[in-house]
Amino acid sequence: MTRILATGSIDRTMPKNTASMKVGRLLEVRAAAGYRTPADVDAIFGEIGAALGRLPAGAEHVTVVDWRQCPLMAPEAAQHMLRMIASVNANTLRSAALASDSSPTAVLQFVRVIRDANLPDRKLFVRSDELRDWLAEVLTPAEAARLDEFLAESPNG
């Protein structure tokens, strides 16, 4: 990814997948680099595990995932993603992913991963306002405000 910084210089940083918790129980995940291998999936789940490790034992979290820039996953990465997502079902109160409807094949892949992860309170959205409304039902005011900030931030960093 290339972008022009405010200083006029060129930023050639590569897109990254990130996971963090900035406010309360809201786990924020961005998948800008995509997942080409199971190792890519392991890397993001390492970040997810570190973020969730700051919560009290057994505490539930709410996840928001920005998949708008995520390219189609390699089949073995998608299968591994499915297993890893399912592994956090027990402590997930709700999970919402935002995808771009400009990539129908990727959206179908995301739908399958979410469906097969087998958590009824995990959904895929292509409209950020619908995602926000659904997650806000279970968020504190501070978490909802942070969700708004997350959704307003550029997916490119």
PDB file of C-alpha atoms in Angstrom:
ATOM      1  CA  MET A   1       0.000   0.000   0.000  1.00  0.00           C
ATOM      2  CA  THR A   2       1.340   3.426  -0.882  1.00  0.00           C
ATOM      3  CA  ARG A   3      -0.020   6.641   0.564  1.00  0.00           C
ATOM      4  CA  ILE A   4       1.116  10.230   0.863  1.00  0.00           C
ATOM      5  CA  LEU A   5       1.760  11.427   4.412  1.00  0.00           C
ATOM      6  CA  ALA A   6       0.968  14.942   5.664  1.00  0.00           C
ATOM      7  CA  THR A   7       4.680  15.714   5.337  1.00  0.00           C
ATOM      8  CA  GLY A   8       4.489  14.997   1.605  1.00  0.00           C
ATOM      9  CA  SER A   9       6.624  11.880   1.877  1.00  0.00           C
ATOM     10  CA  ILE A  10       5.459   8.510   0.621  1.00  0.00           C
ATOM     11  CA  ASP A  11       4.493   5.826   3.117  1.00  0.00           C
ATOM     12  CA  ARG A  12       5.067   2.390   1.623  1.00  0.00           C
ATOM     13  CA  THR A  13       4.060   0.374   4.656  1.00  0.00           C
ATOM     14  CA  MET A  14       2.378  -2.882   3.950  1.00  0.00           C
ATOM     15  CA  PRO A  15      -1.193  -3.480   5.086  1.00  0.00           C
ATOM     16  CA  LYS A  16      -1.386  -5.309   8.406  1.00  0.00           C
ATOM     17  CA  ASN A  17      -3.824  -7.411  10.334  1.00  0.00           C
ATOM     18  CA  THR A  18      -4.283  -6.032  13.842  1.00  0.00           C
ATOM     19  CA  ALA A  19      -6.203  -6.857  17.002  1.00  0.00           C
ATOM     20  CA  SER A  20      -6.553  -4.712  20.120  1.00  0.00           C
ATOM     21  CA  MET A  21      -8.852  -3.757  22.966  1.00  0.00           C
ATOM     22  CA  LYS A  22      -8.903  -0.014  23.570  1.00  0.00           C
ATOM     23  CA  VAL A  23     -12.128   0.350  25.574  1.00  0.00           C
ATOM     24  CA  GLY A  24     -13.824  -2.199  27.803  1.00  0.00           C
ATOM     25  CA  ARG A  25     -14.704  -5.556  26.271  1.00  0.00           C
ATOM     26  CA  LEU A  26     -14.620  -4.378  22.648  1.00  0.00           C
ATOM     27  CA  LEU A  27     -12.120  -6.421  20.650  1.00  0.00           C
ATOM     28  CA  GLU A  28     -11.178  -4.541  17.459  1.00  0.00           C
ATOM     29  CA  VAL A  29      -9.775  -6.546  14.560  1.00  0.00           C
ATOM     30  CA  ARG A  30      -8.658  -5.224  11.182  1.00  0.00           C
ATOM     31  CA  ALA A  31      -7.802  -7.638   8.393  1.00  0.00           C
ATOM     32  CA  ALA A  32      -6.105  -5.404   5.837  1.00  0.00           C
ATOM     33  CA  ALA A  33      -3.335  -7.823   4.850  1.00  0.00           C
ATOM     34  CA  GLY A  34      -5.556 -10.856   4.522  1.00  0.00           C
ATOM     35  CA  TYR A  35      -4.788 -14.454   5.386  1.00  0.00           C
ATOM     36  CA  ARG A  36      -2.775 -16.428   2.872  1.00  0.00           C
ATOM     37  CA  THR A  37      -1.590 -19.206   5.191  1.00  0.00           C
ATOM     38  CA  PRO A  38      -2.578 -20.818   8.485  1.00  0.00           C
ATOM     39  CA  ALA A  39       0.455 -19.013   9.971  1.00  0.00           C
ATOM     40  CA  ASP A  40      -1.198 -15.675   9.076  1.00  0.00           C
ATOM     41  CA  VAL A  41      -4.273 -16.820  11.005  1.00  0.00           C
ATOM     42  CA  ASP A  42      -2.125 -17.924  13.943  1.00  0.00           C
ATOM     43  CA  ALA A  43      -0.458 -14.495  13.993  1.00  0.00           C
ATOM     44  CA  ILE A  44      -3.738 -12.587  14.332  1.00  0.00           C
ATOM     45  CA  PHE A  45      -5.028 -15.040  16.923  1.00  0.00           C
ATOM     46  CA  GLY A  46      -1.819 -14.481  18.884  1.00  0.00           C
ATOM     47  CA  GLU A  47      -2.749 -10.785  18.997  1.00  0.00           C
ATOM     48  CA  ILE A  48      -6.348 -11.639  19.838  1.00  0.00           C
ATOM     49  CA  GLY A  49      -5.218 -13.923  22.663  1.00  0.00           C
ATOM     50  CA  ALA A  50      -2.969 -11.208  24.084  1.00  0.00           C
ATOM     51  CA  ALA A  51      -5.803  -8.671  23.977  1.00  0.00           C
ATOM     52  CA  LEU A  52      -8.340 -11.031  25.537  1.00  0.00           C
ATOM     53  CA  GLY A  53      -5.802 -12.012  28.181  1.00  0.00           C
ATOM     54  CA  ARG A  54      -6.292  -8.605  29.783  1.00  0.00           C
ATOM     55  CA  LEU A  55      -9.922  -9.440  30.608  1.00  0.00           C
ATOM     56  CA  PRO A  56     -10.851 -11.257  33.819  1.00  0.00           C
ATOM     57  CA  ALA A  57     -10.959 -15.034  33.464  1.00  0.00           C
ATOM     58  CA  GLY A  58     -14.208 -16.171  31.877  1.00  0.00           C
ATOM     59  CA  ALA A  59     -15.274 -12.632  30.888  1.00  0.00           C
ATOM     60  CA  GLU A  60     -17.199 -12.273  27.656  1.00  0.00           C
ATOM     61  CA  HIS A  61     -16.068  -9.916  24.926  1.00  0.00           C
ATOM     62  CA  VAL A  62     -17.666  -8.243  21.921  1.00  0.00           C
ATOM     63  CA  THR A  63     -15.761  -8.398  18.644  1.00  0.00           C
ATOM     64  CA  VAL A  64     -15.845  -6.069  15.669  1.00  0.00           C
ATOM     65  CA  VAL A  65     -13.883  -7.129  12.584  1.00  0.00           C
ATOM     66  CA  ASP A  66     -13.132  -4.929   9.597  1.00  0.00           C
ATOM     67  CA  TRP A  67     -12.809  -7.269   6.621  1.00  0.00           C
ATOM     68  CA  ARG A  68     -13.413  -4.522   4.012  1.00  0.00           C
ATOM     69  CA  GLN A  69      -9.831  -4.731   2.720  1.00  0.00           C
ATOM     70  CA  CYS A  70      -9.365  -8.460   3.290  1.00  0.00           C
ATOM     71  CA  PRO A  71      -8.761 -10.354   0.042  1.00  0.00           C
ATOM     72  CA  LEU A  72     -10.031 -13.847  -0.581  1.00  0.00           C
ATOM     73  CA  MET A  73      -8.378 -16.234   1.859  1.00  0.00           C
ATOM     74  CA  ALA A  74      -6.443 -19.260   0.719  1.00  0.00           C
ATOM     75  CA  PRO A  75      -8.604 -22.373   1.346  1.00  0.00           C
ATOM     76  CA  GLU A  76      -6.303 -23.772   4.060  1.00  0.00           C
ATOM     77  CA  ALA A  77      -6.215 -20.367   5.766  1.00  0.00           C
ATOM     78  CA  ALA A  78     -10.022 -20.149   5.653  1.00  0.00           C
ATOM     79  CA  GLN A  79     -10.343 -23.616   7.235  1.00  0.00           C
ATOM     80  CA  HIS A  80      -7.878 -22.671   9.953  1.00  0.00           C
ATOM     81  CA  MET A  81      -9.681 -19.339  10.485  1.00  0.00           C
ATOM     82  CA  LEU A  82     -12.925 -21.247  10.986  1.00  0.00           C
ATOM     83  CA  ARG A  83     -11.358 -23.472  13.657  1.00  0.00           C
ATOM     84  CA  MET A  84      -9.756 -20.521  15.443  1.00  0.00           C
ATOM     85  CA  ILE A  85     -12.933 -18.412  15.421  1.00  0.00           C
ATOM     86  CA  ALA A  86     -14.920 -21.345  16.789  1.00  0.00           C
ATOM     87  CA  SER A  87     -12.336 -21.756  19.563  1.00  0.00           C
ATOM     88  CA  VAL A  88     -13.331 -18.406  21.101  1.00  0.00           C
ATOM     89  CA  ASN A  89     -17.114 -18.984  20.918  1.00  0.00           C
ATOM     90  CA  ALA A  90     -17.470 -19.692  24.649  1.00  0.00           C
ATOM     91  CA  ASN A  91     -16.389 -16.191  25.677  1.00  0.00           C
ATOM     92  CA  THR A  92     -17.868 -14.257  22.742  1.00  0.00           C
ATOM     93  CA  LEU A  93     -21.016 -12.320  23.610  1.00  0.00           C
ATOM     94  CA  ARG A  94     -21.383 -10.971  20.065  1.00  0.00           C
ATOM     95  CA  SER A  95     -19.169 -10.737  17.034  1.00  0.00           C
ATOM     96  CA  ALA A  96     -19.759  -8.633  13.942  1.00  0.00           C
ATOM     97  CA  ALA A  97     -17.680  -8.425  10.786  1.00  0.00           C
ATOM     98  CA  LEU A  98     -17.866  -5.672   8.193  1.00  0.00           C
ATOM     99  CA  ALA A  99     -17.186  -6.686   4.597  1.00  0.00           C
ATOM    100  CA  SER A 100     -17.206  -4.864   1.288  1.00  0.00           C
ATOM    101  CA  ASP A 101     -19.931  -5.862  -1.123  1.00  0.00           C
ATOM    102  CA  SER A 102     -17.544  -5.044  -3.980  1.00  0.00           C
ATOM    103  CA  SER A 103     -15.950  -8.491  -3.576  1.00  0.00           C
ATOM    104  CA  PRO A 104     -18.797 -11.018  -3.700  1.00  0.00           C
ATOM    105  CA  THR A 105     -16.518 -14.067  -3.698  1.00  0.00           C
ATOM    106  CA  ALA A 106     -14.778 -12.909  -0.512  1.00  0.00           C
ATOM    107  CA  VAL A 107     -18.150 -12.116   1.080  1.00  0.00           C
ATOM    108  CA  LEU A 108     -19.357 -15.650   0.323  1.00  0.00           C
ATOM    109  CA  GLN A 109     -16.200 -17.019   1.916  1.00  0.00           C
ATOM    110  CA  PHE A 110     -16.712 -14.844   5.012  1.00  0.00           C
ATOM    111  CA  VAL A 111     -20.379 -15.926   5.243  1.00  0.00           C
ATOM    112  CA  ARG A 112     -19.313 -19.573   5.175  1.00  0.00           C
ATOM    113  CA  VAL A 113     -16.628 -19.103   7.829  1.00  0.00           C
ATOM    114  CA  ILE A 114     -19.051 -17.254  10.117  1.00  0.00           C
ATOM    115  CA  ARG A 115     -21.874 -19.737   9.564  1.00  0.00           C
ATOM    116  CA  ASP A 116     -19.663 -22.763  10.110  1.00  0.00           C
ATOM    117  CA  ALA A 117     -18.122 -21.285  13.277  1.00  0.00           C
ATOM    118  CA  ASN A 118     -21.538 -22.012  14.789  1.00  0.00           C
ATOM    119  CA  LEU A 119     -22.209 -19.008  17.024  1.00  0.00           C
ATOM    120  CA  PRO A 120     -25.651 -17.482  16.447  1.00  0.00           C
ATOM    121  CA  ASP A 121     -24.466 -14.114  17.762  1.00  0.00           C
ATOM    122  CA  ARG A 122     -21.780 -13.767  15.090  1.00  0.00           C
ATOM    123  CA  LYS A 123     -22.895 -11.919  11.948  1.00  0.00           C
ATOM    124  CA  LEU A 124     -21.539 -10.402   8.758  1.00  0.00           C
ATOM    125  CA  PHE A 125     -22.574  -6.930   7.608  1.00  0.00           C
ATOM    126  CA  VAL A 126     -21.883  -4.818   4.530  1.00  0.00           C
ATOM    127  CA  ARG A 127     -23.391  -1.685   6.109  1.00  0.00           C
ATOM    128  CA  SER A 128     -21.550  -0.186   9.065  1.00  0.00           C
ATOM    129  CA  ASP A 129     -24.700   1.457  10.475  1.00  0.00           C
ATOM    130  CA  GLU A 130     -26.438  -1.921  10.728  1.00  0.00           C
ATOM    131  CA  LEU A 131     -23.372  -3.460  12.363  1.00  0.00           C
ATOM    132  CA  ARG A 132     -23.186  -0.576  14.822  1.00  0.00           C
ATOM    133  CA  ASP A 133     -26.864  -0.819  15.772  1.00  0.00           C
ATOM    134  CA  TRP A 134     -26.633  -4.571  16.366  1.00  0.00           C
ATOM    135  CA  LEU A 135     -23.472  -4.445  18.483  1.00  0.00           C
ATOM    136  CA  ALA A 136     -24.575  -1.325  20.409  1.00  0.00           C
ATOM    137  CA  GLU A 137     -27.382  -3.381  21.964  1.00  0.00           C
ATOM    138  CA  VAL A 138     -24.780  -5.093  24.187  1.00  0.00           C
ATOM    139  CA  LEU A 139     -22.155  -2.349  24.576  1.00  0.00           C
ATOM    140  CA  THR A 140     -21.638   0.194  27.327  1.00  0.00           C
ATOM    141  CA  PRO A 141     -21.825   3.848  26.236  1.00  0.00           C
ATOM    142  CA  ALA A 142     -18.013   4.092  26.250  1.00  0.00           C
ATOM    143  CA  GLU A 143     -17.671   0.924  24.167  1.00  0.00           C
ATOM    144  CA  ALA A 144     -20.322   2.171  21.714  1.00  0.00           C
ATOM    145  CA  ALA A 145     -18.462   5.472  21.340  1.00  0.00           C
ATOM    146  CA  ARG A 146     -15.223   3.577  20.612  1.00  0.00           C
ATOM    147  CA  LEU A 147     -17.069   1.387  18.099  1.00  0.00           C
ATOM    148  CA  ASP A 148     -18.142   4.553  16.265  1.00  0.00           C
ATOM    149  CA  GLU A 149     -14.501   5.703  16.168  1.00  0.00           C
ATOM    150  CA  PHE A 150     -13.324   2.303  14.913  1.00  0.00           C
ATOM    151  CA  LEU A 151     -15.916   2.281  12.130  1.00  0.00           C
ATOM    152  CA  ALA A 152     -15.004   5.860  11.115  1.00  0.00           C
ATOM    153  CA  GLU A 153     -11.275   5.125  10.909  1.00  0.00           C
ATOM    154  CA  SER A 154      -9.803   4.385   7.530  1.00  0.00           C
ATOM    155  CA  PRO A 155      -9.398   0.659   6.985  1.00  0.00           C
ATOM    156  CA  ASN A 156      -6.014   1.505   5.512  1.00  0.00           C
ATOM    157  CA  GLY A 157      -4.695   2.769   8.837  1.00  0.00           C
TER     158      GLY A 157
END
